[in-house]
mmCIF file of C-alpha atoms in Angstrom:
data_model
loop_
_atom_site.group_PDB
_atom_site.id
_atom_site.type_symbol
_atom_site.label_atom_id
_atom_site.label_comp_id
_atom_site.label_asym_id
_atom_site.label_seq_id
_atom_site.Cartn_x
_atom_site.Cartn_y
_atom_site.Cartn_z
ATOM 1 C CA MET N 1073 77.914 111.015 112.470
ATOM 2 C CA THR N 1074 78.892 114.555 111.595
ATOM 3 C CA SER N 1075 81.650 115.404 109.187
ATOM 4 C CA GLU N 1076 82.626 118.727 110.770
ATOM 5 C CA GLY N 1077 86.324 119.260 111.212
ATOM 6 C CA ARG N 1078 87.383 116.252 109.154
ATOM 7 C CA GLY N 1079 88.831 116.186 105.678
ATOM 8 C CA ALA N 1080 90.246 113.660 103.225
ATOM 9 C CA SER N 1081 93.317 113.123 105.372
ATOM 10 C CA ASP N 1082 91.049 112.176 108.285
ATOM 11 C CA ARG N 1083 88.956 109.792 106.158
ATOM 12 C CA PRO N 1084 91.555 108.185 103.868
ATOM 13 C CA ALA N 1085 89.607 104.992 103.141
ATOM 14 C CA LEU N 1086 86.475 106.917 102.155
ATOM 15 C CA ALA N 1087 88.537 109.404 100.123
ATOM 16 C CA ARG N 1088 89.805 106.527 97.940
ATOM 17 C CA LEU N 1089 86.250 106.036 96.667
ATOM 18 C CA LEU N 1090 85.370 109.640 95.897
ATOM 19 C CA PRO N 1091 86.062 112.323 93.263
ATOM 20 C CA VAL N 1092 85.025 114.982 95.801
ATOM 21 C CA SER N 1093 86.056 115.655 99.381
ATOM 22 C CA PRO N 1094 84.444 113.540 102.115
ATOM 23 C CA ASP N 1095 82.769 116.710 103.410
ATOM 24 C CA VAL N 1096 81.153 117.428 100.036
ATOM 25 C CA PHE N 1097 80.095 113.791 99.791
ATOM 26 C CA ALA N 1098 78.528 113.971 103.254
ATOM 27 C CA THR N 1099 76.582 117.106 102.355
ATOM 28 C CA ASP N 1100 75.549 116.450 98.756
ATOM 29 C CA TYR N 1101 75.356 112.677 98.276
ATOM 30 C CA TRP N 1102 75.275 110.625 101.474
ATOM 31 C CA ASP N 1103 71.792 109.107 101.925
ATOM 32 C CA ARG N 1104 70.490 111.351 99.111
ATOM 33 C CA ARG N 1105 71.584 110.496 95.573
ATOM 34 C CA PRO N 1106 73.950 108.275 93.555
ATOM 35 C CA LEU N 1107 77.456 109.250 92.566
ATOM 36 C CA PHE N 1108 79.104 107.473 89.626
ATOM 37 C CA THR N 1109 82.813 108.119 89.084
ATOM 38 C CA ARG N 1110 85.187 107.065 86.326
ATOM 39 C CA ALA N 1111 88.551 105.666 87.385
ATOM 40 C CA ALA N 1112 90.433 108.643 85.943
ATOM 41 C CA ALA N 1113 88.752 110.968 88.461
ATOM 42 C CA LEU N 1114 89.723 108.840 91.490
ATOM 43 C CA PRO N 1115 92.953 108.885 93.526
ATOM 44 C CA GLY N 1116 94.055 105.398 92.460
ATOM 45 C CA ARG N 1117 93.277 101.812 91.541
ATOM 46 C CA PHE N 1118 91.957 98.932 93.657
ATOM 47 C CA ASP N 1119 94.306 96.137 92.624
ATOM 48 C CA ASP N 1120 95.600 95.964 96.191
ATOM 49 C CA LEU N 1121 92.129 95.097 97.491
ATOM 50 C CA PHE N 1122 90.914 92.336 95.154
ATOM 51 C CA SER N 1123 91.552 90.612 91.818
ATOM 52 C CA ALA N 1124 90.716 87.593 89.668
ATOM 53 C CA ASP N 1125 93.615 85.772 91.338
ATOM 54 C CA ALA N 1126 91.976 86.452 94.703
ATOM 55 C CA VAL N 1127 88.775 84.768 93.478
ATOM 56 C CA ASP N 1128 90.689 81.648 92.443
ATOM 57 C CA GLU N 1129 92.618 81.627 95.713
ATOM 58 C CA LEU N 1130 89.442 81.800 97.784
ATOM 59 C CA VAL N 1131 87.589 79.166 95.779
ATOM 60 C CA ALA N 1132 90.417 76.700 95.223
ATOM 61 C CA HIS N 1133 92.496 76.937 98.384
ATOM 62 C CA ARG N 1134 90.683 78.550 101.322
ATOM 63 C CA GLY N 1135 88.071 75.886 102.052
ATOM 64 C CA LEU N 1136 85.181 78.354 102.162
ATOM 65 C CA ARG N 1137 81.769 77.125 103.281
ATOM 66 C CA THR N 1138 78.277 78.469 102.835
ATOM 67 C CA PRO N 1139 77.107 81.151 103.456
ATOM 68 C CA PHE N 1140 80.465 82.674 102.475
ATOM 69 C CA VAL N 1141 79.753 81.414 98.938
ATOM 70 C CA ARG N 1142 76.575 81.339 96.867
ATOM 71 C CA MET N 1143 75.724 81.214 93.176
ATOM 72 C CA ALA N 1144 72.814 82.566 91.167
ATOM 73 C CA ARG N 1145 71.556 82.608 87.624
ATOM 74 C CA GLU N 1146 68.971 84.917 86.065
ATOM 75 C CA GLY N 1147 67.757 86.063 89.468
ATOM 76 C CA THR N 1148 67.505 82.582 90.996
ATOM 77 C CA VAL N 1149 69.837 81.525 93.817
ATOM 78 C CA LEU N 1150 71.187 78.024 93.230
ATOM 79 C CA ASP N 1151 70.878 75.217 95.737
ATOM 80 C CA PRO N 1152 74.212 75.014 97.648
ATOM 81 C CA GLY N 1153 74.549 71.339 96.749
ATOM 82 C CA ARG N 1154 75.235 72.390 93.155
ATOM 83 C CA PHE N 1155 78.512 74.114 94.070
ATOM 84 C CA THR N 1156 79.610 72.523 97.369
ATOM 85 C CA ALA N 1157 80.828 69.081 98.404
ATOM 86 C CA PRO N 1158 81.877 67.232 101.576
ATOM 87 C CA GLY N 1159 85.249 68.270 102.964
ATOM 88 C CA GLY N 1160 86.639 64.748 102.930
ATOM 89 C CA LEU N 1161 88.523 62.719 105.505
ATOM 90 C CA GLY N 1162 89.253 64.677 108.661
ATOM 91 C CA ALA N 1163 86.859 67.511 107.754
ATOM 92 C CA GLU N 1164 83.354 66.534 108.788
ATOM 93 C CA VAL N 1165 81.576 69.264 106.849
ATOM 94 C CA ALA N 1166 79.184 68.814 103.970
ATOM 95 C CA ASP N 1167 79.126 72.285 102.433
ATOM 96 C CA GLN N 1168 82.695 73.163 101.506
ATOM 97 C CA VAL N 1169 82.961 75.003 98.192
ATOM 98 C CA SER N 1170 83.947 72.718 95.305
ATOM 99 C CA ALA N 1171 86.140 74.370 92.677
ATOM 100 C CA ASP N 1172 85.062 71.729 90.143
ATOM 101 C CA LYS N 1173 81.369 72.378 90.703
ATOM 102 C CA VAL N 1174 81.878 76.143 90.682
ATOM 103 C CA LEU N 1175 83.620 75.809 87.333
ATOM 104 C CA ASP N 1176 80.722 73.791 85.915
ATOM 105 C CA GLU N 1177 78.083 76.277 87.087
ATOM 106 C CA PHE N 1178 80.125 79.323 86.083
ATOM 107 C CA THR N 1179 80.704 77.894 82.602
ATOM 108 C CA ASP N 1180 76.962 77.355 82.378
ATOM 109 C CA GLY N 1181 76.307 81.033 83.104
ATOM 110 C CA ALA N 1182 75.920 81.291 86.882
ATOM 111 C CA THR N 1183 77.221 84.249 88.892
ATOM 112 C CA LEU N 1184 79.567 83.452 91.771
ATOM 113 C CA VAL N 1185 79.008 85.507 94.922
ATOM 114 C CA LEU N 1186 81.739 85.602 97.558
ATOM 115 C CA GLN N 1187 80.096 86.947 100.696
ATOM 116 C CA GLY N 1188 81.620 88.433 103.822
ATOM 117 C CA LEU N 1189 85.002 89.208 102.281
ATOM 118 C CA HIS N 1190 85.621 91.616 105.165
ATOM 119 C CA ARG N 1191 85.987 88.389 107.168
ATOM 120 C CA THR N 1192 87.861 86.156 104.727
ATOM 121 C CA TRP N 1193 90.207 88.310 102.593
ATOM 122 C CA PRO N 1194 92.843 90.253 104.618
ATOM 123 C CA PRO N 1195 93.257 93.305 102.327
ATOM 124 C CA LEU N 1196 89.498 93.903 102.379
ATOM 125 C CA ALA N 1197 89.292 93.213 106.109
ATOM 126 C CA GLU N 1198 91.798 96.003 106.724
ATOM 127 C CA PHE N 1199 90.165 98.396 104.250
ATOM 128 C CA THR N 1200 86.630 97.887 105.557
ATOM 129 C CA ARG N 1201 87.784 98.309 109.150
ATOM 130 C CA ARG N 1202 89.168 101.738 108.189
ATOM 131 C CA LEU N 1203 86.137 102.582 106.059
ATOM 132 C CA ALA N 1204 83.764 101.738 108.918
ATOM 133 C CA SER N 1205 85.739 104.114 111.115
ATOM 134 C CA ASP N 1206 85.541 106.841 108.453
ATOM 135 C CA LEU N 1207 81.794 106.411 107.995
ATOM 136 C CA GLY N 1208 80.723 105.664 111.557
ATOM 137 C CA HIS N 1209 78.475 102.877 110.242
ATOM 138 C CA PRO N 1210 78.897 99.081 109.899
ATOM 139 C CA VAL N 1211 80.466 97.892 106.625
ATOM 140 C CA GLN N 1212 80.609 94.524 104.836
ATOM 141 C CA VAL N 1213 81.868 93.377 101.410
ATOM 142 C CA ASN N 1214 80.696 90.900 98.765
ATOM 143 C CA ALA N 1215 82.217 90.114 95.365
ATOM 144 C CA TYR N 1216 80.108 89.311 92.285
ATOM 145 C CA VAL N 1217 81.825 87.298 89.570
ATOM 146 C CA THR N 1218 79.684 87.138 86.429
ATOM 147 C CA PRO N 1219 80.320 85.342 83.110
ATOM 148 C CA ALA N 1220 80.135 87.336 79.895
ATOM 149 C CA SER N 1221 76.659 88.481 78.836
ATOM 150 C CA GLU N 1222 75.003 87.129 81.996
ATOM 151 C CA ARG N 1223 72.842 88.834 84.607
ATOM 152 C CA GLY N 1224 73.079 87.502 88.155
ATOM 153 C CA PHE N 1225 70.037 89.114 89.795
ATOM 154 C CA ASP N 1226 66.816 90.821 88.695
ATOM 155 C CA ALA N 1227 66.265 94.541 89.176
ATOM 156 C CA HIS N 1228 65.960 95.143 92.916
ATOM 157 C CA TYR N 1229 66.875 97.564 95.663
ATOM 158 C CA ASP N 1230 69.065 97.026 98.706
ATOM 159 C CA VAL N 1231 68.221 97.978 102.283
ATOM 160 C CA HIS N 1232 71.755 99.274 102.782
ATOM 161 C CA ASP N 1233 73.890 101.843 100.971
ATOM 162 C CA VAL N 1234 76.552 100.457 98.635
ATOM 163 C CA PHE N 1235 79.806 101.425 97.039
ATOM 164 C CA VAL N 1236 80.336 99.400 93.843
ATOM 165 C CA LEU N 1237 83.969 98.943 92.752
ATOM 166 C CA GLN N 1238 84.495 97.437 89.305
ATOM 167 C CA ILE N 1239 87.584 95.204 89.556
ATOM 168 C CA THR N 1240 87.860 93.491 86.165
ATOM 169 C CA GLY N 1241 85.799 93.282 82.994
ATOM 170 C CA GLU N 1242 82.842 95.437 82.026
ATOM 171 C CA LYS N 1243 79.308 95.496 83.319
ATOM 172 C CA ARG N 1244 76.345 97.584 82.241
ATOM 173 C CA TRP N 1245 74.335 99.013 85.132
ATOM 174 C CA LEU N 1246 70.791 100.340 84.917
ATOM 175 C CA ILE N 1247 69.756 102.416 87.931
ATOM 176 C CA HIS N 1248 66.284 103.782 88.639
ATOM 177 C CA PRO N 1249 64.943 106.072 91.388
ATOM 178 C CA PRO N 1250 63.354 104.495 94.468
ATOM 179 C CA VAL N 1251 59.770 103.415 94.766
ATOM 180 C CA HIS N 1252 60.272 103.167 98.533
ATOM 181 C CA SER N 1253 62.835 105.701 99.714
ATOM 182 C CA ARG N 1254 65.241 104.943 102.553
ATOM 183 C CA PRO N 1255 63.954 101.428 103.320
ATOM 184 C CA LEU N 1256 64.705 99.928 106.714
ATOM 185 C CA ARG N 1257 66.379 96.540 107.025
ATOM 186 C CA ASP N 1258 63.010 94.800 107.475
ATOM 187 C CA GLN N 1259 61.543 96.430 104.325
ATOM 188 C CA PRO N 1260 63.051 94.359 101.448
ATOM 189 C CA TRP N 1261 62.366 95.014 97.792
ATOM 190 C CA THR N 1262 60.149 91.931 97.571
ATOM 191 C CA ASP N 1263 57.571 93.861 99.634
ATOM 192 C CA HIS N 1264 57.230 96.121 96.568
ATOM 193 C CA ARG N 1265 58.060 93.609 93.849
ATOM 194 C CA ARG N 1266 55.457 94.718 91.307
ATOM 195 C CA VAL N 1267 56.211 98.466 91.484
ATOM 196 C CA VAL N 1268 59.951 97.725 91.411
ATOM 197 C CA GLU N 1269 59.457 95.722 88.217
ATOM 198 C CA LEU N 1270 57.393 98.550 86.682
ATOM 199 C CA GLN N 1271 59.936 101.192 87.687
ATOM 200 C CA ALA N 1272 62.716 99.137 86.094
ATOM 201 C CA GLN N 1273 60.908 99.431 82.748
ATOM 202 C CA ASN N 1274 61.132 103.243 82.792
ATOM 203 C CA ASP N 1275 64.056 105.328 81.549
ATOM 204 C CA PRO N 1276 66.957 104.878 83.998
ATOM 205 C CA ALA N 1277 68.540 107.656 86.008
ATOM 206 C CA ILE N 1278 71.936 106.088 85.273
ATOM 207 C CA ASP N 1279 72.832 103.839 82.329
ATOM 208 C CA GLU N 1280 76.571 103.254 82.328
ATOM 209 C CA VAL N 1281 79.100 100.615 81.384
ATOM 210 C CA PHE N 1282 81.380 100.142 84.366
ATOM 211 C CA ARG N 1283 85.054 99.550 83.582
ATOM 212 C CA PRO N 1284 87.917 98.573 85.909
ATOM 213 C CA ASN N 1285 88.335 100.933 88.882
ATOM 214 C CA ASP N 1286 85.105 102.842 88.251
ATOM 215 C CA VAL N 1287 83.095 103.444 91.431
ATOM 216 C CA LEU N 1288 79.413 103.972 92.175
ATOM 217 C CA TYR N 1289 77.851 105.144 95.413
ATOM 218 C CA LEU N 1290 74.203 104.107 95.623
ATOM 219 C CA PRO N 1291 71.913 104.982 98.550
ATOM 220 C CA ARG N 1292 69.575 102.290 99.826
ATOM 221 C CA GLY N 1293 66.304 102.028 97.957
ATOM 222 C CA TRP N 1294 67.671 102.859 94.491
ATOM 223 C CA ILE N 1295 66.713 100.128 92.017
ATOM 224 C CA HIS N 1296 69.502 98.505 90.032
ATOM 225 C CA SER N 1297 70.465 95.585 87.814
ATOM 226 C CA ALA N 1298 73.692 94.736 86.021
ATOM 227 C CA THR N 1299 74.758 92.613 83.040
ATOM 228 C CA ALA N 1300 78.324 91.518 82.291
ATOM 229 C CA LEU N 1301 79.554 92.426 78.810
ATOM 230 C CA ARG N 1302 82.798 91.192 77.245
ATOM 231 C CA GLY N 1303 84.590 88.602 79.317
ATOM 232 C CA THR N 1304 84.238 87.846 83.015
ATOM 233 C CA SER N 1305 83.191 90.746 85.211
ATOM 234 C CA ILE N 1306 84.186 91.092 88.858
ATOM 235 C CA HIS N 1307 82.895 93.849 91.072
ATOM 236 C CA LEU N 1308 82.904 94.465 94.796
ATOM 237 C CA THR N 1309 79.814 95.652 96.600
ATOM 238 C CA ILE N 1310 80.720 97.395 99.833
ATOM 239 C CA GLY N 1311 77.512 97.440 101.840
ATOM 240 C CA VAL N 1312 77.024 100.158 104.449
ATOM 241 C CA ALA N 1313 74.340 99.282 107.002
ATOM 242 C CA ALA N 1314 73.581 102.920 107.743
ATOM 243 C CA LEU N 1315 72.232 103.540 111.212
ATOM 244 C CA THR N 1316 69.118 105.730 111.143
ATOM 245 C CA ARG N 1317 67.025 107.909 113.421
ATOM 246 C CA HIS N 1318 64.742 104.913 113.645
ATOM 247 C CA ASP N 1319 67.654 103.022 115.213
ATOM 248 C CA VAL N 1320 68.127 105.861 117.707
ATOM 249 C CA LEU N 1321 64.434 105.633 118.628
ATOM 250 C CA ARG N 1322 64.603 101.854 118.994
ATOM 251 C CA GLU N 1323 67.559 102.062 121.343
ATOM 252 C CA ALA N 1324 65.971 104.905 123.295
ATOM 253 C CA VAL N 1325 62.756 102.899 123.681
ATOM 254 C CA ALA N 1326 64.773 99.866 124.796
ATOM 255 C CA HIS N 1327 66.482 102.008 127.437
ATOM 256 C CA ALA N 1328 63.094 103.392 128.489
ATOM 257 C CA ALA N 1329 62.334 100.019 130.058
ATOM 258 C CA ALA N 1330 64.103 101.540 133.065
ATOM 259 C CA ALA N 1331 61.174 103.969 133.533
ATOM 260 C CA GLU N 1332 58.549 102.498 135.849
ATOM 261 C CA SER N 1333 55.830 104.800 134.505
ATOM 262 C CA LEU N 1334 56.382 103.435 130.996
ATOM 263 C CA ARG N 1335 56.179 99.880 132.305
ATOM 264 C CA ALA N 1336 52.736 100.547 133.793
ATOM 265 C CA ALA N 1337 49.787 98.575 132.433
ATOM 266 C CA LEU N 1338 47.293 100.282 130.134
ATOM 267 C CA PRO N 1339 43.998 101.318 131.778
ATOM 268 C CA LEU N 1340 41.665 98.494 132.722
ATOM 269 C CA GLY N 1341 38.967 97.991 130.119
ATOM 270 C CA ILE N 1342 40.556 100.234 127.507
ATOM 271 C CA ASP N 1343 38.913 99.968 124.106
ATOM 272 C CA LEU N 1344 41.833 99.616 121.677
ATOM 273 C CA THR N 1345 39.448 100.001 118.724
ATOM 274 C CA ASP N 1346 38.698 103.584 119.830
ATOM 275 C CA ALA N 1347 41.189 105.654 117.837
ATOM 276 C CA GLN N 1348 40.494 108.785 119.904
ATOM 277 C CA ALA N 1349 41.249 107.011 123.181
ATOM 278 C CA VAL N 1350 44.391 105.414 121.745
ATOM 279 C CA GLY N 1351 45.456 108.806 120.365
ATOM 280 C CA ALA N 1352 45.213 110.369 123.818
ATOM 281 C CA LEU N 1353 47.149 107.421 125.254
ATOM 282 C CA LEU N 1354 49.827 107.855 122.577
ATOM 283 C CA ALA N 1355 50.185 111.571 123.339
ATOM 284 C CA ASP N 1356 50.479 110.883 127.063
ATOM 285 C CA THR N 1357 53.036 108.120 126.447
ATOM 286 C CA VAL N 1358 55.146 110.369 124.214
ATOM 287 C CA ASP N 1359 55.068 113.094 126.895
ATOM 288 C CA ASP N 1360 56.104 110.578 129.552
ATOM 289 C CA PHE N 1361 58.890 109.302 127.298
ATOM 290 C CA ALA N 1362 60.118 112.877 126.760
ATOM 291 C CA ARG N 1363 60.140 113.486 130.525
ATOM 292 C CA PHE N 1364 62.135 110.292 131.037
ATOM 293 C CA THR N 1365 64.736 111.103 128.388
ATOM 294 C CA GLY N 1366 65.132 114.645 129.751
ATOM 295 C CA ALA N 1367 65.319 113.757 133.426
ATOM 296 C CA ASP N 1368 68.537 113.567 135.421
ATOM 297 C CA PRO N 1369 69.310 109.920 136.238
ATOM 298 C CA ALA N 1370 70.468 108.580 139.566
ATOM 299 C CA PRO N 1371 74.172 109.330 140.177
ATOM 300 C CA ALA N 1372 75.258 105.779 139.335
ATOM 301 C CA ASP N 1373 73.090 105.496 136.222
ATOM 302 C CA PRO N 1374 73.933 106.664 132.683
ATOM 303 C CA THR N 1375 72.003 109.502 131.125
ATOM 304 C CA PRO N 1376 69.611 108.458 128.337
ATOM 305 C CA ALA N 1377 72.052 109.961 125.816
ATOM 306 C CA GLN N 1378 74.914 107.912 127.289
ATOM 307 C CA ALA N 1379 72.808 104.745 127.304
ATOM 308 C CA VAL N 1380 71.719 105.172 123.673
ATOM 309 C CA SER N 1381 75.271 106.048 122.667
ATOM 310 C CA ARG N 1382 76.573 102.850 124.234
ATOM 311 C CA ARG N 1383 73.864 100.752 122.608
ATOM 312 C CA LEU N 1384 74.522 102.141 119.128
ATOM 313 C CA ALA N 1385 78.309 101.917 119.537
ATOM 314 C CA ARG N 1386 77.938 98.306 120.634
ATOM 315 C CA ARG N 1387 76.037 97.532 117.421
ATOM 316 C CA VAL N 1388 78.793 99.043 115.286
ATOM 317 C CA ARG N 1389 81.517 97.202 117.217
ATOM 318 C CA ALA N 1390 79.662 93.905 116.943
ATOM 319 C CA SER N 1391 79.636 94.164 113.153
ATOM 320 C CA THR N 1392 83.282 95.207 112.740
ATOM 321 C CA ARG N 1393 86.123 92.813 113.443
ATOM 322 C CA ALA N 1394 89.158 94.297 115.178
ATOM 323 C CA GLU N 1395 92.655 94.128 113.722
ATOM 324 C CA PRO N 1396 93.563 90.409 113.558
ATOM 325 C CA ILE N 1397 96.085 88.979 115.968
ATOM 326 C CA ALA N 1398 98.101 85.778 115.663
ATOM 327 C CA PRO N 1399 97.803 83.800 118.936
ATOM 328 C CA LEU N 1400 101.179 82.057 118.779
ATOM 329 C CA ALA N 1401 103.088 85.114 117.574
ATOM 330 C CA THR N 1402 101.370 87.247 120.218
ATOM 331 C CA THR N 1403 102.344 84.834 122.978
ATOM 332 C CA ALA N 1404 105.952 84.859 121.791
ATOM 333 C CA ALA N 1405 105.958 88.665 121.476
ATOM 334 C CA ALA N 1406 104.658 89.111 125.020
ATOM 335 C CA THR N 1407 107.412 86.849 126.352
ATOM 336 C CA ALA N 1408 110.114 88.693 124.402
ATOM 337 C CA LEU N 1409 108.809 92.181 125.243
ATOM 338 C CA HIS N 1410 111.443 94.635 126.505
ATOM 339 C CA GLU N 1411 111.378 98.299 127.471
ATOM 340 C CA ALA N 1412 112.249 99.584 123.987
ATOM 341 C CA THR N 1413 109.640 97.467 122.168
ATOM 342 C CA THR N 1414 107.085 99.712 120.437
ATOM 343 C CA VAL N 1415 103.418 98.879 120.916
ATOM 344 C CA SER N 1416 100.075 100.497 120.125
ATOM 345 C CA LEU N 1417 96.384 99.893 120.597
ATOM 346 C CA ARG N 1418 94.909 97.162 118.425
ATOM 347 C CA GLN N 1419 92.895 98.899 115.713
ATOM 348 C CA GLY N 1420 89.111 98.632 115.769
ATOM 349 C CA LEU N 1421 89.041 97.139 119.253
ATOM 350 C CA GLY N 1422 86.493 99.527 120.755
ATOM 351 C CA ALA N 1423 88.155 99.581 124.185
ATOM 352 C CA ARG N 1424 86.962 102.007 126.877
ATOM 353 C CA SER N 1425 88.496 102.940 130.222
ATOM 354 C CA ARG N 1426 86.280 103.060 133.301
ATOM 355 C CA PRO N 1427 86.591 102.770 137.103
ATOM 356 C CA GLY N 1428 87.455 99.318 138.383
ATOM 357 C CA PRO N 1429 85.107 97.101 140.404
ATOM 358 C CA ASN N 1430 87.077 97.796 143.590
ATOM 359 C CA PRO N 1431 88.815 100.858 145.051
ATOM 360 C CA GLY N 1432 92.339 101.202 143.752
ATOM 361 C CA GLU N 1433 91.516 99.591 140.388
ATOM 362 C CA VAL N 1434 90.864 100.756 136.838
ATOM 363 C CA SER N 1435 89.233 98.695 134.100
ATOM 364 C CA LEU N 1436 89.495 98.476 130.361
ATOM 365 C CA ALA N 1437 86.145 97.396 128.885
ATOM 366 C CA LEU N 1438 86.503 95.296 125.721
ATOM 367 C CA PRO N 1439 83.714 93.906 123.527
ATOM 368 C CA ASP N 1440 83.864 90.447 125.114
ATOM 369 C CA LYS N 1441 85.714 90.914 128.421
ATOM 370 C CA THR N 1442 87.039 93.411 130.954
ATOM 371 C CA VAL N 1443 90.699 93.806 131.917
ATOM 372 C CA THR N 1444 91.280 95.187 135.418
ATOM 373 C CA LEU N 1445 94.546 96.862 136.447
ATOM 374 C CA PRO N 1446 95.823 98.829 139.465
ATOM 375 C CA ALA N 1447 94.616 102.449 139.532
ATOM 376 C CA GLU N 1448 98.209 103.566 138.988
ATOM 377 C CA ALA N 1449 97.782 102.434 135.363
ATOM 378 C CA ALA N 1450 94.977 104.960 134.663
ATOM 379 C CA ASP N 1451 97.253 107.472 132.906
ATOM 380 C CA ALA N 1452 98.843 104.661 130.900
ATOM 381 C CA LEU N 1453 95.410 103.498 129.700
ATOM 382 C CA THR N 1454 94.490 107.050 128.698
ATOM 383 C CA GLN N 1455 97.716 107.252 126.702
ATOM 384 C CA ILE N 1456 97.147 103.864 125.052
ATOM 385 C CA LEU N 1457 93.576 104.720 124.050
ATOM 386 C CA THR N 1458 94.796 107.700 122.006
ATOM 387 C CA GLY N 1459 96.188 105.113 119.572
ATOM 388 C CA GLN N 1460 99.719 106.495 119.598
ATOM 389 C CA THR N 1461 102.688 104.151 119.310
ATOM 390 C CA VAL N 1462 104.689 104.037 122.564
ATOM 391 C CA GLN N 1463 107.558 102.117 124.094
ATOM 392 C CA ALA N 1464 106.580 99.268 126.379
ATOM 393 C CA GLY N 1465 108.770 100.704 129.129
ATOM 394 C CA GLY N 1466 107.539 104.286 128.752
ATOM 395 C CA LEU N 1467 103.824 104.291 129.606
ATOM 396 C CA ASP N 1468 102.553 107.430 131.335
ATOM 397 C CA GLY N 1469 102.484 107.450 135.131
ATOM 398 C CA LEU N 1470 104.537 104.266 135.569
ATOM 399 C CA ASP N 1471 108.191 103.510 136.128
ATOM 400 C CA ALA N 1472 109.941 101.412 133.488
ATOM 401 C CA ALA N 1473 109.488 98.093 135.285
ATOM 402 C CA SER N 1474 105.778 98.649 136.031
ATOM 403 C CA SER N 1475 105.213 99.934 132.520
ATOM 404 C CA LEU N 1476 106.704 96.751 131.077
ATOM 405 C CA VAL N 1477 104.464 94.601 133.297
ATOM 406 C CA VAL N 1478 101.335 96.461 132.168
ATOM 407 C CA ALA N 1479 102.360 96.403 128.501
ATOM 408 C CA ARG N 1480 103.070 92.663 128.622
ATOM 409 C CA ARG N 1481 99.663 92.036 130.235
ATOM 410 C CA LEU N 1482 97.870 94.080 127.570
ATOM 411 C CA VAL N 1483 99.699 92.320 124.740
ATOM 412 C CA ARG N 1484 98.603 88.966 126.152
ATOM 413 C CA GLU N 1485 95.044 90.246 126.505
ATOM 414 C CA GLY N 1486 94.974 91.256 122.818
ATOM 415 C CA VAL N 1487 94.756 94.977 123.607
ATOM 416 C CA LEU N 1488 98.216 96.058 122.457
ATOM 417 C CA VAL N 1489 100.067 94.852 119.389
ATOM 418 C CA VAL N 1490 103.787 95.034 118.773
ATOM 419 C CA ARG N 1491 104.646 97.421 115.922
#
């Protein structure tokens, strides 16, 4: 999670959103305070990521279903039946978005929310995949489409950090300091509804009219509300589900199930109402946990640091979709592969090389399967995992014919893509 040794060129997706270097952002703003930036101070525009035409395309032609779409008005989420309809003959679904109903509700003042755009809109899928890599945390994207002079949601805070990108129109944002700093994902604003409402009545820390291509970074817990001004307003909310030290502890505790001493029953007859006795038990448990996390594991077992690392990395991978592949085109490309074809590792795949299940084998661990190859392919896998583009017939440690066989196998397995 550190930013040492990396600059804007190493974090290009993040750099698009900032008026300062990623290193300065990491030190001065990340998880600490908001950063509002006018478009003129940013490297460029965001027309390539989203637009009003994209909204119409998604609503009218992509057959979206709930929960990828929702609508709200004045803080109240509308029943899905008000903006969805059955898919019709040959599509046995009852909750496909209805462009006609969306038009009716939007005209009547409702905000349209397009959720999970990192799954449904290719330009944002690619951008968020790169942004997640830059940040080291899971990322997702929603779009909020609000009619003029309407407010979609009451003042509230989010349990994730956000980057707000104004796409079209103007929207006035009021932002207030937290009443519950750095909330966890199970600590929603409704747990503090009354104090949030009172805080929202105070003078805001930020009161700005957002215009196209302005950007706001807002740490979790900061209270905010927004009202569209002239014309329709569209903004993207890029949510960053920041992993925390609490997450590290949770994964470490989960791994600690391997320690027999920590699985031992509490003393017979313990009085759990005796705070002093429970305090002594807590201290002893923490000491035992520290001994477990500091001990050398059995030769075949991972260290606690390795186990926690794998658990946290798995959570990030599970929330980030790899570079999309086209099944039919991939099958055809694998068949047509020749020695001069250039290939590279599929972006965002999260592949790892490890010893194979049998002597003379090496494995490539993927999120949902394992690919096993002859041990002679170990150097080729190391080369592939660097992400460099290579020729299918020129993998390290293999002759041209063997290299082509391995490359063709990895294309068919969705590991390599033809460039």
